[in-house]
């Protein structure tokens, strides 16, 4: 199977802060088609599945505007150009939870949607400890920190009450192993 | 924790066929904020993880414009207003693969992104057989059907080479059970 051949035009539109990138391809039958994709090309996000030294998973309970419900989220967010994925993961974890990882393990990259350009890079952070000199911006971001068991995390992810469930999938076997020890 | 209070205005914009919905909320601190979310409110998709009578998983290898790579996809797509999720799942499975399920098991709904309105409803389809009177629209949709083992499916999903990995997460324990029997 061959990749489709990317051709001009590429048209980048913005609706508020949301970017829509119209990409054009010559399809295998020779016809050129246009596709509206979301998020900027080359954009990257880091998603962190953080486990404390006590074996609890840190999730950020917050209301989410798309699904329009309260969800237990994994910390994460956009990684800036020039920032490494690891630095982005550490920064998002610290900003949203006030925790720092003992060890940061790269799980892989995941794509959820055929028309989304964003690369979502997932990390498992073990041995997380509260940073001494940092208070998360709870008041600003309206996040309620929760420490839950791995069994609870798996239940939340499977109940569809968490965005970025890809990190749970990538860490699944490791999580089951850790769950067995709890 | 309280939900944010939804207020007007809601502004629906279109870029090509892509819908962006600007939603407004009064945040817990009393400030009104606007969020640009993608996909129409109330929009639904069905994603099917199909397993044949021989225990093979049916995936649709195709080039995907967002991630810009060839991926092994699960069949699925938008469910129309007035169509049931089950009917949408059967239709998408038939259209993309030419297979019909023996049994269709609802796995649950998943949300990948905090700013995406689309509800993705996942199904496990067991005992799938080729329909006698239907040829999939391969030529039109440029799909190469592949029959892979459950072990291969898990590897593909964990390698980030499949969109809609949520269905794999929701079916994980069942898949491991079936894998053990193969």
Tab-separated table of C-alpha atoms in Angstrom:
chain	number	residue	atom	x	y	z
A	1	UNK	CA	0.000	0.000	0.000
A	2	UNK	CA	1.288	3.447	-0.959
A	3	UNK	CA	0.979	6.696	0.987
A	4	UNK	CA	-1.167	9.371	-0.615
A	5	UNK	CA	0.844	12.107	-2.337
A	6	UNK	CA	0.616	15.405	-0.468
A	7	UNK	CA	0.170	18.422	-2.767
A	8	UNK	CA	-0.631	22.119	-2.435
A	9	UNK	CA	-2.698	23.917	-1.317
A	10	UNK	CA	-2.396	23.729	2.453
A	11	UNK	CA	-4.725	26.271	4.018
A	12	UNK	CA	-4.447	27.067	7.712
A	13	UNK	CA	-7.595	28.572	9.230
A	14	UNK	CA	-8.220	29.704	12.790
A	15	UNK	CA	-11.490	29.729	14.708
A	16	UNK	CA	-10.609	31.480	17.957
A	17	UNK	CA	-7.514	29.623	19.166
A	18	UNK	CA	-8.449	26.439	17.266
A	19	UNK	CA	-6.441	25.654	14.163
A	20	UNK	CA	-7.911	23.782	11.197
A	21	UNK	CA	-5.429	22.688	8.528
A	22	UNK	CA	-6.855	21.874	5.082
A	23	UNK	CA	-4.521	19.317	3.507
A	24	UNK	CA	-4.623	18.201	-0.119
A	25	UNK	CA	-3.671	14.758	-1.428
A	26	UNK	CA	-3.598	12.988	-4.771
A	27	UNK	CA	-5.500	9.794	-3.961
A	28	UNK	CA	-4.542	6.366	-5.416
A	29	UNK	CA	-7.127	6.869	-8.196
A	30	UNK	CA	-5.435	10.104	-9.282
A	31	UNK	CA	-8.136	12.403	-7.919
A	32	UNK	CA	-7.050	15.266	-5.643
A	33	UNK	CA	-9.041	15.544	-2.408
A	34	UNK	CA	-8.993	18.018	0.466
A	35	UNK	CA	-9.266	17.097	4.129
A	36	UNK	CA	-9.916	19.398	7.071
A	37	UNK	CA	-7.669	18.307	9.929
A	38	UNK	CA	-7.508	19.775	13.430
A	39	UNK	CA	-4.550	21.040	15.459
A	40	UNK	CA	-1.409	22.453	13.927
A	41	UNK	CA	0.916	20.259	11.897
A	42	UNK	CA	3.855	19.109	13.996
A	43	UNK	CA	2.062	19.999	17.237
A	44	UNK	CA	2.974	17.820	20.207
A	45	UNK	CA	1.427	17.112	23.582
A	46	UNK	CA	2.785	15.248	26.596
A	47	UNK	CA	0.469	13.078	28.705
A	48	UNK	CA	1.706	11.797	32.052
A	49	UNK	CA	0.432	8.823	34.041
A	50	UNK	CA	1.888	9.681	37.460
A	51	UNK	CA	2.278	7.168	40.294
A	52	UNK	CA	3.375	8.320	43.745
A	53	UNK	CA	5.960	6.659	45.968
A	54	UNK	CA	2.929	5.148	47.785
A	55	UNK	CA	1.653	3.556	44.561
A	56	UNK	CA	-1.289	5.913	44.085
A	57	UNK	CA	-2.186	7.413	40.707
A	58	UNK	CA	-2.552	11.203	40.630
A	59	UNK	CA	-5.523	12.392	38.583
A	60	UNK	CA	-6.875	15.881	38.072
A	61	UNK	CA	-10.632	16.060	38.487
A	62	UNK	CA	-12.014	18.859	36.361
A	63	UNK	CA	-14.905	19.860	34.169
A	64	UNK	CA	-14.154	19.394	30.455
A	65	UNK	CA	-15.894	21.615	27.892
A	66	UNK	CA	-16.086	19.123	24.994
A	67	UNK	CA	-17.549	16.037	26.701
A	68	UNK	CA	-19.370	18.502	29.041
A	69	UNK	CA	-18.771	16.461	32.163
A	70	UNK	CA	-16.494	16.234	35.172
A	71	UNK	CA	-13.632	13.875	34.363
A	72	UNK	CA	-10.574	12.445	36.138
A	73	UNK	CA	-7.808	13.578	33.834
A	74	UNK	CA	-4.157	12.690	33.476
A	75	UNK	CA	-1.903	15.739	33.655
A	76	UNK	CA	-0.600	16.909	30.315
A	77	UNK	CA	-0.701	19.556	27.667
A	78	UNK	CA	1.039	21.129	24.725
A	79	UNK	CA	4.809	20.928	24.348
A	80	UNK	CA	6.370	24.107	22.995
A	81	UNK	CA	8.700	24.232	19.995
A	82	UNK	CA	12.235	23.846	21.308
A	83	UNK	CA	11.080	22.138	24.501
A	84	UNK	CA	11.878	18.412	24.772
A	85	UNK	CA	8.997	15.996	25.307
A	86	UNK	CA	10.492	15.002	28.673
A	87	UNK	CA	10.752	18.622	29.808
A	88	UNK	CA	7.167	19.230	28.670
A	89	UNK	CA	5.979	16.177	30.599
A	90	UNK	CA	7.787	17.284	33.785
A	91	UNK	CA	6.491	20.856	33.438
A	92	UNK	CA	2.859	19.828	32.899
A	93	UNK	CA	3.030	17.348	35.793
A	94	UNK	CA	4.449	20.003	38.120
A	95	UNK	CA	2.084	22.774	36.990
A	96	UNK	CA	-1.055	20.671	37.298
A	97	UNK	CA	-0.234	18.549	40.340
A	98	UNK	CA	2.777	19.986	42.200
A	99	UNK	CA	4.503	16.579	41.920
A	100	UNK	CA	7.912	15.665	40.503
A	101	UNK	CA	8.709	12.213	39.093
A	102	UNK	CA	11.328	9.818	40.424
A	103	UNK	CA	11.565	8.169	37.010
A	104	UNK	CA	9.999	9.225	33.730
A	105	UNK	CA	9.401	6.333	31.293
A	106	UNK	CA	8.442	7.037	27.675
A	107	UNK	CA	5.487	4.838	26.638
A	108	UNK	CA	5.071	5.938	23.027
A	109	UNK	CA	3.056	8.206	20.782
A	110	UNK	CA	-0.634	7.774	20.075
A	111	UNK	CA	-3.130	9.189	17.558
A	112	UNK	CA	-6.824	9.105	18.337
A	113	UNK	CA	-8.357	10.473	15.187
A	114	UNK	CA	-7.670	10.185	11.459
A	115	UNK	CA	-8.097	13.946	11.015
A	116	UNK	CA	-6.080	15.198	13.992
A	117	UNK	CA	-2.437	16.284	13.527
A	118	UNK	CA	-1.534	16.382	17.217
A	119	UNK	CA	1.096	13.853	18.379
A	120	UNK	CA	0.247	12.720	21.895
A	121	UNK	CA	3.370	11.430	23.632
A	122	UNK	CA	2.656	9.330	26.715
A	123	UNK	CA	4.838	8.905	29.789
A	124	UNK	CA	4.667	6.795	32.920
A	125	UNK	CA	6.055	8.732	35.901
A	126	UNK	CA	6.924	6.532	38.873
A	127	UNK	CA	8.086	7.445	42.359
A	128	UNK	CA	6.335	10.842	42.208
A	129	UNK	CA	6.821	13.146	45.198
A	130	UNK	CA	5.318	16.505	46.063
A	131	UNK	CA	7.654	19.330	45.156
A	132	UNK	CA	8.704	21.377	48.195
A	133	UNK	CA	8.600	24.740	46.527
A	134	UNK	CA	5.591	24.537	44.286
A	135	UNK	CA	1.867	24.932	44.665
A	136	UNK	CA	-0.217	23.908	41.649
A	137	UNK	CA	-2.372	26.576	40.041
A	138	UNK	CA	-5.550	24.881	41.316
A	139	UNK	CA	-7.355	28.123	41.844
A	140	UNK	CA	-6.642	29.159	38.297
A	141	UNK	CA	-7.245	25.870	36.541
A	142	UNK	CA	-10.052	24.536	38.786
A	143	UNK	CA	-8.416	21.192	39.289
A	144	UNK	CA	-9.182	18.939	42.252
A	145	UNK	CA	-6.253	16.578	42.789
A	146	UNK	CA	-7.177	12.993	43.614
A	147	UNK	CA	-4.985	10.058	44.596
A	148	UNK	CA	-6.573	6.815	43.432
A	149	UNK	CA	-5.571	3.161	43.225
A	150	UNK	CA	-4.569	1.535	39.938
A	151	UNK	CA	-7.793	-0.495	40.058
A	152	UNK	CA	-9.744	2.766	40.283
A	153	UNK	CA	-7.733	4.275	37.401
A	154	UNK	CA	-8.537	1.326	35.128
A	155	UNK	CA	-12.218	1.602	36.054
A	156	UNK	CA	-12.280	5.346	35.332
A	157	UNK	CA	-10.541	4.873	31.962
A	158	UNK	CA	-12.874	2.055	30.929
A	159	UNK	CA	-15.913	4.065	31.992
A	160	UNK	CA	-14.907	6.780	29.500
A	161	UNK	CA	-14.475	9.299	32.340
A	162	UNK	CA	-10.953	10.274	31.299
A	163	UNK	CA	-9.614	11.863	28.156
A	164	UNK	CA	-6.246	10.626	26.904
A	165	UNK	CA	-6.991	6.973	27.702
A	166	UNK	CA	-4.164	6.094	25.303
A	167	UNK	CA	-1.633	6.405	28.122
A	168	UNK	CA	-3.576	3.788	30.098
A	169	UNK	CA	-3.571	1.457	27.073
A	170	UNK	CA	0.173	1.868	26.537
A	171	UNK	CA	0.887	1.262	30.241
A	172	UNK	CA	-1.728	-1.488	30.683
A	173	UNK	CA	0.500	-4.509	31.310
A	174	UNK	CA	2.768	-2.510	33.624
A	175	UNK	CA	-0.293	-1.226	35.511
A	176	UNK	CA	-1.687	-4.757	35.928
A	177	UNK	CA	1.706	-5.848	37.281
A	178	UNK	CA	1.767	-2.955	39.782
A	179	UNK	CA	-1.906	-3.589	40.666
A	180	UNK	CA	-1.044	-7.193	41.545
A	181	UNK	CA	1.464	-5.942	44.136
A	182	UNK	CA	-1.038	-3.575	45.834
B	1	UNK	CA	-16.865	19.714	42.406
B	2	UNK	CA	-19.446	21.600	40.370
B	3	UNK	CA	-19.943	21.579	36.616
B	4	UNK	CA	-19.277	24.859	34.858
B	5	UNK	CA	-22.431	26.794	33.963
B	6	UNK	CA	-23.045	26.836	30.222
B	7	UNK	CA	-24.177	30.224	28.918
B	8	UNK	CA	-24.718	31.888	25.553
B	9	UNK	CA	-23.260	32.533	23.057
B	10	UNK	CA	-22.698	29.265	21.247
B	11	UNK	CA	-21.144	29.968	17.842
B	12	UNK	CA	-20.947	27.211	15.254
B	13	UNK	CA	-18.310	27.786	12.561
B	14	UNK	CA	-17.429	25.605	9.604
B	15	UNK	CA	-14.087	25.230	7.876
B	16	UNK	CA	-14.848	23.057	4.854
B	17	UNK	CA	-16.764	20.113	6.353
B	18	UNK	CA	-15.154	20.558	9.779
B	19	UNK	CA	-17.327	22.029	12.508
B	20	UNK	CA	-15.914	24.136	15.346
B	21	UNK	CA	-18.328	24.940	18.196
B	22	UNK	CA	-17.430	27.896	20.421
B	23	UNK	CA	-18.955	27.195	23.836
B	24	UNK	CA	-19.207	29.691	26.683
B	25	UNK	CA	-19.088	28.853	30.378
B	26	UNK	CA	-19.188	30.770	33.657
B	27	UNK	CA	-16.152	29.351	35.436
B	28	UNK	CA	-16.080	28.650	39.205
B	29	UNK	CA	-14.487	32.080	39.791
B	30	UNK	CA	-17.408	33.821	38.074
B	31	UNK	CA	-15.504	34.721	34.911
B	32	UNK	CA	-17.057	33.750	31.568
B	33	UNK	CA	-14.692	31.943	29.188
B	34	UNK	CA	-15.040	30.686	25.635
B	35	UNK	CA	-13.712	27.377	24.352
B	36	UNK	CA	-13.349	26.244	20.750
B	37	UNK	CA	-14.432	22.614	20.568
B	38	UNK	CA	-14.387	20.359	17.494
B	39	UNK	CA	-17.121	18.214	15.962
B	40	UNK	CA	-20.819	18.970	16.293
B	41	UNK	CA	-22.559	18.813	19.643
B	42	UNK	CA	-24.392	15.514	20.043
B	43	UNK	CA	-22.421	13.924	17.201
B	44	UNK	CA	-21.866	10.183	17.569
B	45	UNK	CA	-19.524	7.656	16.007
B	46	UNK	CA	-19.479	3.874	16.181
B	47	UNK	CA	-16.169	2.010	16.347
B	48	UNK	CA	-16.153	-1.749	15.848
B	49	UNK	CA	-13.523	-4.259	16.923
B	50	UNK	CA	-14.466	-7.193	14.680
B	51	UNK	CA	-13.346	-10.787	15.289
B	52	UNK	CA	-14.060	-13.486	12.706
B	53	UNK	CA	-15.369	-16.984	13.392
B	54	UNK	CA	-11.710	-18.056	13.021
B	55	UNK	CA	-10.626	-15.684	15.784
B	56	UNK	CA	-8.882	-13.159	13.554
B	57	UNK	CA	-9.275	-9.404	13.954
B	58	UNK	CA	-10.334	-7.502	10.826
B	59	UNK	CA	-8.465	-4.234	10.350
B	60	UNK	CA	-8.588	-1.754	7.505
B	61	UNK	CA	-5.151	-0.667	6.373
B	62	UNK	CA	-5.333	2.817	4.951
B	63	UNK	CA	-3.483	6.109	4.737
B	64	UNK	CA	-4.766	8.656	7.278
B	65	UNK	CA	-4.495	12.388	6.500
B	66	UNK	CA	-4.014	13.706	10.066
B	67	UNK	CA	-1.228	11.442	11.367
B	68	UNK	CA	0.017	11.294	7.714
B	69	UNK	CA	0.846	7.607	7.808
B	70	UNK	CA	-0.550	4.214	6.833
B	71	UNK	CA	-2.476	2.788	9.781
B	72	UNK	CA	-4.380	-0.401	10.616
B	73	UNK	CA	-7.771	0.987	11.482
B	74	UNK	CA	-10.840	-0.420	13.146
B	75	UNK	CA	-13.963	0.012	11.008
B	76	UNK	CA	-16.239	2.804	12.126
B	77	UNK	CA	-17.635	6.204	11.371
B	78	UNK	CA	-20.371	8.703	12.028
B	79	UNK	CA	-23.814	7.552	13.167
B	80	UNK	CA	-26.650	9.542	11.613
B	81	UNK	CA	-29.437	11.194	13.603
B	82	UNK	CA	-32.241	8.681	13.915
B	83	UNK	CA	-29.930	5.715	13.358
B	84	UNK	CA	-29.277	3.526	16.413
B	85	UNK	CA	-25.669	3.029	17.514
B	86	UNK	CA	-26.004	-0.709	16.814
B	87	UNK	CA	-27.301	-0.085	13.297
B	88	UNK	CA	-24.502	2.409	12.679
B	89	UNK	CA	-21.916	-0.118	13.910
B	90	UNK	CA	-23.319	-2.888	11.647
B	91	UNK	CA	-23.489	-0.528	8.665
B	92	UNK	CA	-19.929	0.748	9.052
B	93	UNK	CA	-18.603	-2.793	9.551
B	94	UNK	CA	-20.384	-4.005	6.410
B	95	UNK	CA	-19.447	-0.979	4.282
B	96	UNK	CA	-15.769	-1.042	5.198
B	97	UNK	CA	-15.134	-4.785	5.446
B	98	UNK	CA	-18.031	-6.743	3.890
B	99	UNK	CA	-18.430	-8.668	7.159
B	100	UNK	CA	-21.501	-9.143	9.372
B	101	UNK	CA	-21.261	-9.827	13.107
B	102	UNK	CA	-22.526	-12.941	14.864
B	103	UNK	CA	-22.840	-10.999	18.114
B	104	UNK	CA	-22.445	-7.266	18.710
B	105	UNK	CA	-21.367	-6.362	22.267
B	106	UNK	CA	-21.467	-2.741	23.457
B	107	UNK	CA	-18.204	-1.823	25.200
B	108	UNK	CA	-18.943	1.775	26.183
B	109	UNK	CA	-18.373	5.350	25.121
B	110	UNK	CA	-14.992	7.056	25.110
B	111	UNK	CA	-13.751	10.637	24.807
B	112	UNK	CA	-10.200	11.289	23.697
B	113	UNK	CA	-9.932	15.031	23.981
B	114	UNK	CA	-11.218	17.698	26.362
B	115	UNK	CA	-12.246	19.921	23.456
B	116	UNK	CA	-13.952	17.330	21.227
B	117	UNK	CA	-17.737	16.883	21.324
B	118	UNK	CA	-17.846	13.592	19.440
B	119	UNK	CA	-19.105	10.565	21.409
B	120	UNK	CA	-17.225	7.481	20.261
B	121	UNK	CA	-19.242	4.355	21.021
B	122	UNK	CA	-17.226	1.155	20.920
B	123	UNK	CA	-18.437	-2.334	20.053
B	124	UNK	CA	-16.886	-5.785	20.050
B	125	UNK	CA	-18.240	-7.845	17.140
B	126	UNK	CA	-17.639	-11.576	17.517
B	127	UNK	CA	-18.334	-14.431	15.101
B	128	UNK	CA	-17.986	-12.157	12.073
B	129	UNK	CA	-18.650	-13.732	8.677
B	130	UNK	CA	-18.312	-12.382	5.152
B	131	UNK	CA	-21.638	-11.218	3.798
B	132	UNK	CA	-22.678	-13.149	0.689
B	133	UNK	CA	-24.141	-10.225	-1.183
B	134	UNK	CA	-21.792	-7.406	-0.383
B	135	UNK	CA	-18.456	-6.217	-1.685
B	136	UNK	CA	-16.786	-3.455	0.366
B	137	UNK	CA	-16.090	-0.171	-1.366
B	138	UNK	CA	-12.334	-0.837	-1.321
B	139	UNK	CA	-11.729	0.818	-4.627
B	140	UNK	CA	-13.493	3.938	-3.455
B	141	UNK	CA	-12.160	4.118	0.066
B	142	UNK	CA	-8.675	2.701	-0.599
B	143	UNK	CA	-8.862	0.188	2.193
B	144	UNK	CA	-6.753	-2.972	2.295
B	145	UNK	CA	-8.455	-5.528	4.530
B	146	UNK	CA	-6.173	-7.478	6.818
B	147	UNK	CA	-6.912	-10.397	9.140
B	148	UNK	CA	-4.532	-10.323	12.086
B	149	UNK	CA	-4.158	-12.145	15.387
B	150	UNK	CA	-5.165	-10.572	18.691
B	151	UNK	CA	-1.474	-10.441	19.630
B	152	UNK	CA	-0.816	-8.442	16.452
B	153	UNK	CA	-3.773	-6.132	17.180
B	154	UNK	CA	-2.438	-5.324	20.656
B	155	UNK	CA	1.000	-4.634	19.179
B	156	UNK	CA	-0.437	-2.329	16.500
B	157	UNK	CA	-2.521	-0.413	19.056
B	158	UNK	CA	0.408	0.000	21.444
B	159	UNK	CA	2.661	1.131	18.607
B	160	UNK	CA	0.268	4.035	17.950
B	161	UNK	CA	-0.454	2.694	14.435
B	162	UNK	CA	-4.232	2.705	14.932
B	163	UNK	CA	-6.668	5.529	15.590
B	164	UNK	CA	-9.553	4.784	17.952
B	165	UNK	CA	-7.383	2.751	20.344
B	166	UNK	CA	-10.124	3.287	22.938
B	167	UNK	CA	-11.968	0.214	21.681
B	168	UNK	CA	-8.862	-1.873	22.365
B	169	UNK	CA	-8.639	-0.457	25.883
B	170	UNK	CA	-12.313	-1.179	26.606
B	171	UNK	CA	-11.990	-4.737	25.254
B	172	UNK	CA	-8.544	-5.394	26.727
B	173	UNK	CA	-9.347	-8.056	29.309
B	174	UNK	CA	-11.672	-9.878	26.894
B	175	UNK	CA	-8.968	-9.741	24.196
B	176	UNK	CA	-6.344	-11.168	26.575
B	177	UNK	CA	-8.765	-13.995	27.414
B	178	UNK	CA	-9.358	-14.758	23.717
B	179	UNK	CA	-5.618	-14.430	23.023
B	180	UNK	CA	-4.935	-17.105	25.631
B	181	UNK	CA	-7.152	-19.535	23.739
B	182	UNK	CA	-5.398	-18.990	20.387
